Amino acid sequence: MIELLSAANAGVLTLLILALAALAYVLARHRALRAVDGDVRRLHSLPSYYGYAAAMLTAVPALLVLAVWLIVQPWLVQMQVAQTIPAADGARAVETLPALLSDAGIALGGTLEPAIVEAAQQHARLRALGHAGRSLVVLVLAIAGLVAALRMTDPTFRARNTVESGVRALLILAASLAILTTVGIVLSMLFESINFFRAHPWQDFFFGDSWSPNFRGDSDLSILPLLWGTLYISFIALAVAVPIGLYAAIYLSEYANNRVRSIAKPLLEILAGIPTIVYGLFALLTVGPFLVSVFGRGEDGLLGVDWMNGATSVLTAGLVMGIMLIPFVSSLSDDIINAVPQSLRDGSYGLGATHSETIRQVVLPAALPGIVGAILLAASRAIGETMIVVLGAGAIARISANPFEAMTTITTRIVSQLTGDTDFASPETLVAFALGLTLFVLTLALNVLALYIVRRYREQYE
Amino acid sequence: MTDVPNPAAPIADPRGASSLLTQDARTTRRNRAEGRFRLYGILAIGVGLLMLLVLLVTIISRGTGAFQQTYLTLPVELLEAKLDKKGNRDIEDIKKVSTFGYSPLMNAALEAKVAQAGIETELEPKAMAALLSKDAAATLRDFVLENPELIGTTVEFEFLVNSRVDGYLKGRVTRESIANDKSINAAQLDLVDALVAEGSLAKRFNPEFITGSDASDQRPEAAGMGVAMIGSLFMMLVVLALALPIGVAASIYLEEFAPKNLFTDIIEVNISNLAAVPSIVFGILGLAVFINYMHLPSSAPLVGGLVLTLMTLPTIIISTRASLKSVPPSIRDAALGVGASKMQSVFHHVLPLAAPGILTGTIIGLAQALGETAPLLLIGMVGFIASNPPDGIASGLMDPNSAMPAQIYEWAKRADPAFYERAWGGIIILLVFLVTMNAIAVLLRRRFERRW
Amino acid sequence: MTANAEAPGTEPKISARNVQVYYGDTHAIKDVSVDIEDKTVTAFIGPSGCGKSTFLRCINRMNDTIDVARVEGDIRIDGEDIYDRRVDPVQLRAKVGMVFQKPNPFPKSIYDNVAYGPRIHGLARNKAELDDIVERALRRGAIWDEVKDRLSAPGTGLSGGQQQRLCIARAVATEPEVLLMDEPCSALDPIATAQVEELIDELRQNYSVVIVTHSMQQAARVSQKTAFFHLGHLVEYGETDRIFTAPEDPRTESYITGRIG
């Protein structure tokens, strides 16, 4: 029996619960109808509501407990097992335990310490026990819910109200997922970042000047060279995207007639819909080689200079990212320029200002806060962009002002540190979480600031 | 301003007594500035559209090659002595012959072809065989295993040739560019030219690129997108199954029921922030929560789908709320007025009216998720060869697979330029999907657009 | 329907002949001809939607900024056809200032609001001259005393009536010859309205003022000439006193007695 219970995985359990819920629906609906001899008018609610109420009472508590159990059990088991492991290996080794045992519970590989094997076996035992308990509790809860629901079902039971408050709770739950996601993001990165700072001095991370991970255990892992690369590339991207995007938005919203607007605007927005991997490839295989043929190759190059050696560079990534951001800047600015009231434009025309004078001296100053917000959002996009820099920027961490050199960014290093075959517990891997957290905080700050500015701006003209 | 100016006195007007019919110098200057400003706007749009054009031309010109592949047509004698020594056509016995058993048949057929066509070459048989793809023998074996009754006969078979020969026919590899290439030499290219002239070596449409699976480093000519497409499909199913109901539920709550309080404010701020969180951060979340903590299998489309769901939710919530908001309050009042509960008015009236808008937003959110790469890198959907299509829904969700953008990234990372062509070709397939999805969204919007 | 200038011999400041305005397919102004005199306040009255504002916006070609608007006919200022191909609307609007229904100060300082016109038209050679122009304009706008101590404060921070007088000051700062006012008091309270009306009466000394108003009382208070518009037609035009006491057209009579409107 226990074996059967522990074998039931979460998917099977869910299906069982749903089957019970379906049964509950049929039984409760039937019971309600029978209680009034089929005269629906004597029921408080429509018969199907009795069914829904019963199904809800059966499924929801059971599924909730199942979900909580799924999250809590691994944590509890780990806490238990961690105490039995020799201190030198630390808590982290626990995560690797399941991989050490074969399905039959026999240690794979002969060189393991007995204590570890013991711990691994205990881990497996606890997990099986946990699974069995989970199945039992959840199923009992579902059946109890079913019975309780059936007992409640009589003509005066306010089934619709019950269902509706249940649905409302589900709606709230769905809406809260946004908070849960944010909390998940912060916690997942925070814990691993703390682990990282235990293994690596924080002074080096924040204030060191070099990034050179190695396997000897004395890596320099400073964020500054990465931050420099990130900001430099973002700066170039904005230097391309802001003027082009802004002028495009001005032209589209102020000058273009309906036909031009209805063609040019969607065409520009195609640029925003193209996946970043495409831009990455474009940077690596088209823009990079093109830039090399202009700025590199010495005598063979277009300019006869030898400034650029490889296709990947700050300029390559920055230019391509700039192209990607053009529609982002232009459509945000377009909205913002359109929010400037027509009466201001009329006032300016009425004084004999030309169209461009009106735009530069009245519309743009009035729209400035909104445009600043849009630029901040674009900057946050640029800082968090991954694929273009992974393919186009290079892998060398350095602080240099030369845009023709390859540099690397925070996002690139996150990818490379987490996709290698390195030990998950090493600072070289954990640093990715500290980088991720920094990136998150950085972009969050930009976003919050930008959204605040834009909201204030919109309120001003509402 | 010491002396108070007389308000009645006319302000000195440097324009003088001008006629409206003549432009003064200042107006001319201002109009020129106006023209310049306008020009900047046109230039900006021009640059944007030019970039779009360059991008599309690049993709199409570099990518269409991937849909064509060079094949060598050879009559192969399927010798019974080699393939089915016992002669009983027992499929198990035939399976025992590995691909190494097929190579000699293939090579012999090539030699015979060269001899029969009267092509003169000093190439060793081994060097001749090197023209064929490393995948060719396996293809022949699969063919024989499917048609064991053909053993003992001679069949016309189209073999993939290796990527250098293919590149030579497509113009990617030239006689100049092979100077330092150990994989191919000029004599081999002479043979290729002769075979082309003879008519047995030619390019044709390659459906395997669309339906096939990825291939190892050595066999770019055999790599295809099919399995990655299935991976993407399963991820999109997960996203659709989770993001649509959760997103709609969250939007209904926020738009119809939520009281104005701190809790709803926090949710709102969270949603607008999550919409702007870099996608790679969601990848880190997926790695830490779904794989390291919940021990879901890495590289699985299920995990990819979960991560993309979290990433897409804000987009879907924002667009769903906009479509709920566009349903006029009079509809709600009408439902409430005939005695429906608030919940009934929302589910019976508001939601159906908002459905087209919700669907449009969902499709656009899905399209965005379909092209997303960065989070997939972190949950391990790259770096291995997704070689077998999954056999069933559970396997499709749980077994390691790639996804279209991850596959493109994987190819872009490999050194052989033949894979670049594959990457561009993969982009064409990806873009076809995205264009289709967006077109459906636009059509839906046009079809159901309602003016209240 | 033609309304003649009542004082033959004096050249009219603005003279319109057979003006038609179309918004897309809508015929908004139908064959309006009118002569407007210098140093006079002329009021356009009529029920809403009758075309009085549309006609006003023809006089400084503000309708050019609306894509679908099309103007036909002949409007002359000082004998020059303002719809002539050679006329730059920018130059025209410097000569024909406009004040709008809703006060629309730019989100700039009070000083910069008034200095905006003189700056773009290059009316001042230096800062002192500009200061001078701004002060004079604010005095003419009858708002100098209220704002002289806070010229660098934003114009949007003033009260509604002050904002409208600032907008009038802004309009006179470019030294126009004609001042168009599109229901300048409709967004103001009675006290602010009284101040603006008083100001309009003073402005008459220097400018030809054309004011659109939906208030017959206001027209009677401030104007010397009144034109009554109805459904795109100019129904009647003449001395304000006569229009209000002895209208010739039955439609005018119906309107001023409150039977249509």
PDB file of C-alpha atoms in Angstrom, chain B residues 1 3-15 18-24 26-28 30-31, chain C residues 80 82 84 86-88 90-92 94-95 119-123 131-133 135-136 139-140 174-175 206:
ATOM      1  CA  MET B   1      13.396  98.509 -16.911  1.00  0.00           C
ATOM      2  CA  ASP B   3      11.266 103.839 -17.291  1.00  0.00           C
ATOM      3  CA  VAL B   4       7.863 102.321 -17.513  1.00  0.00           C
ATOM      4  CA  PRO B   5       7.051 101.775 -21.173  1.00  0.00           C
ATOM      5  CA  ASN B   6       3.833 103.173 -22.394  1.00  0.00           C
ATOM      6  CA  PRO B   7       1.600 100.193 -23.019  1.00  0.00           C
ATOM      7  CA  ALA B   8      -0.226 102.016 -25.748  1.00  0.00           C
ATOM      8  CA  ALA B   9       2.864 102.768 -27.792  1.00  0.00           C
ATOM      9  CA  PRO B  10       3.342 100.271 -30.571  1.00  0.00           C
ATOM     10  CA  ILE B  11       6.207  97.872 -30.137  1.00  0.00           C
ATOM     11  CA  ALA B  12       9.036  98.582 -32.513  1.00  0.00           C
ATOM     12  CA  ASP B  13       8.617  96.174 -35.339  1.00  0.00           C
ATOM     13  CA  PRO B  14      11.809  95.344 -37.249  1.00  0.00           C
ATOM     14  CA  ARG B  15       9.706  93.636 -39.881  1.00  0.00           C
ATOM     15  CA  SER B  18       5.799  94.306 -44.845  1.00  0.00           C
ATOM     16  CA  SER B  19       3.512  92.793 -47.375  1.00  0.00           C
ATOM     17  CA  LEU B  20       2.244  89.291 -46.806  1.00  0.00           C
ATOM     18  CA  LEU B  21       2.985  88.471 -50.399  1.00  0.00           C
ATOM     19  CA  THR B  22       6.751  88.747 -49.999  1.00  0.00           C
ATOM     20  CA  GLN B  23       8.697  86.565 -47.655  1.00  0.00           C
ATOM     21  CA  ASP B  24      11.152  88.412 -45.473  1.00  0.00           C
ATOM     22  CA  ARG B  26      13.913  85.725 -41.555  1.00  0.00           C
ATOM     23  CA  THR B  27      10.878  83.762 -42.696  1.00  0.00           C
ATOM     24  CA  THR B  28      12.882  82.251 -45.515  1.00  0.00           C
ATOM     25  CA  ARG B  30      12.920  79.755 -40.690  1.00  0.00           C
ATOM     26  CA  ASN B  31      11.310  77.851 -43.492  1.00  0.00           C
TER      27      ASN B  31
ATOM     28  CA  GLU C  80      -3.806  91.166 -49.830  1.00  0.00           C
ATOM     29  CA  ILE C  82      -4.126  85.625 -47.557  1.00  0.00           C
ATOM     30  CA  ASP C  84      -2.392  83.484 -52.176  1.00  0.00           C
ATOM     31  CA  ARG C  86       3.010  83.292 -51.998  1.00  0.00           C
ATOM     32  CA  VAL C  87       1.677  83.925 -48.514  1.00  0.00           C
ATOM     33  CA  ASP C  88       3.461  82.093 -45.746  1.00  0.00           C
ATOM     34  CA  VAL C  90       3.666  81.744 -40.487  1.00  0.00           C
ATOM     35  CA  GLN C  91       4.036  85.404 -41.464  1.00  0.00           C
ATOM     36  CA  LEU C  92       0.286  85.778 -41.645  1.00  0.00           C
ATOM     37  CA  ALA C  94       2.303  86.896 -36.750  1.00  0.00           C
ATOM     38  CA  LYS C  95       0.083  89.629 -38.175  1.00  0.00           C
ATOM     39  CA  ARG C 119      11.788  85.291 -30.112  1.00  0.00           C
ATOM     40  CA  ILE C 120      10.649  83.202 -33.058  1.00  0.00           C
ATOM     41  CA  HIS C 121       9.915  86.303 -35.091  1.00  0.00           C
ATOM     42  CA  GLY C 122      13.157  87.982 -34.103  1.00  0.00           C
ATOM     43  CA  LEU C 123      11.530  91.143 -32.758  1.00  0.00           C
ATOM     44  CA  ASP C 131      12.373  92.472 -21.461  1.00  0.00           C
ATOM     45  CA  ASP C 132      10.782  95.645 -22.715  1.00  0.00           C
ATOM     46  CA  ILE C 133       8.501  93.832 -25.148  1.00  0.00           C
ATOM     47  CA  GLU C 135       6.633  94.024 -20.001  1.00  0.00           C
ATOM     48  CA  ARG C 136       4.658  96.041 -22.480  1.00  0.00           C
ATOM     49  CA  ARG C 139       0.763  95.527 -19.330  1.00  0.00           C
ATOM     50  CA  ARG C 140      -1.467  95.466 -22.369  1.00  0.00           C
ATOM     51  CA  THR C 174       4.130  89.736 -31.574  1.00  0.00           C
ATOM     52  CA  GLU C 175       2.476  93.056 -32.405  1.00  0.00           C
ATOM     53  CA  ASN C 206      -4.783  99.413 -31.414  1.00  0.00           C
TER      54      ASN C 206
END
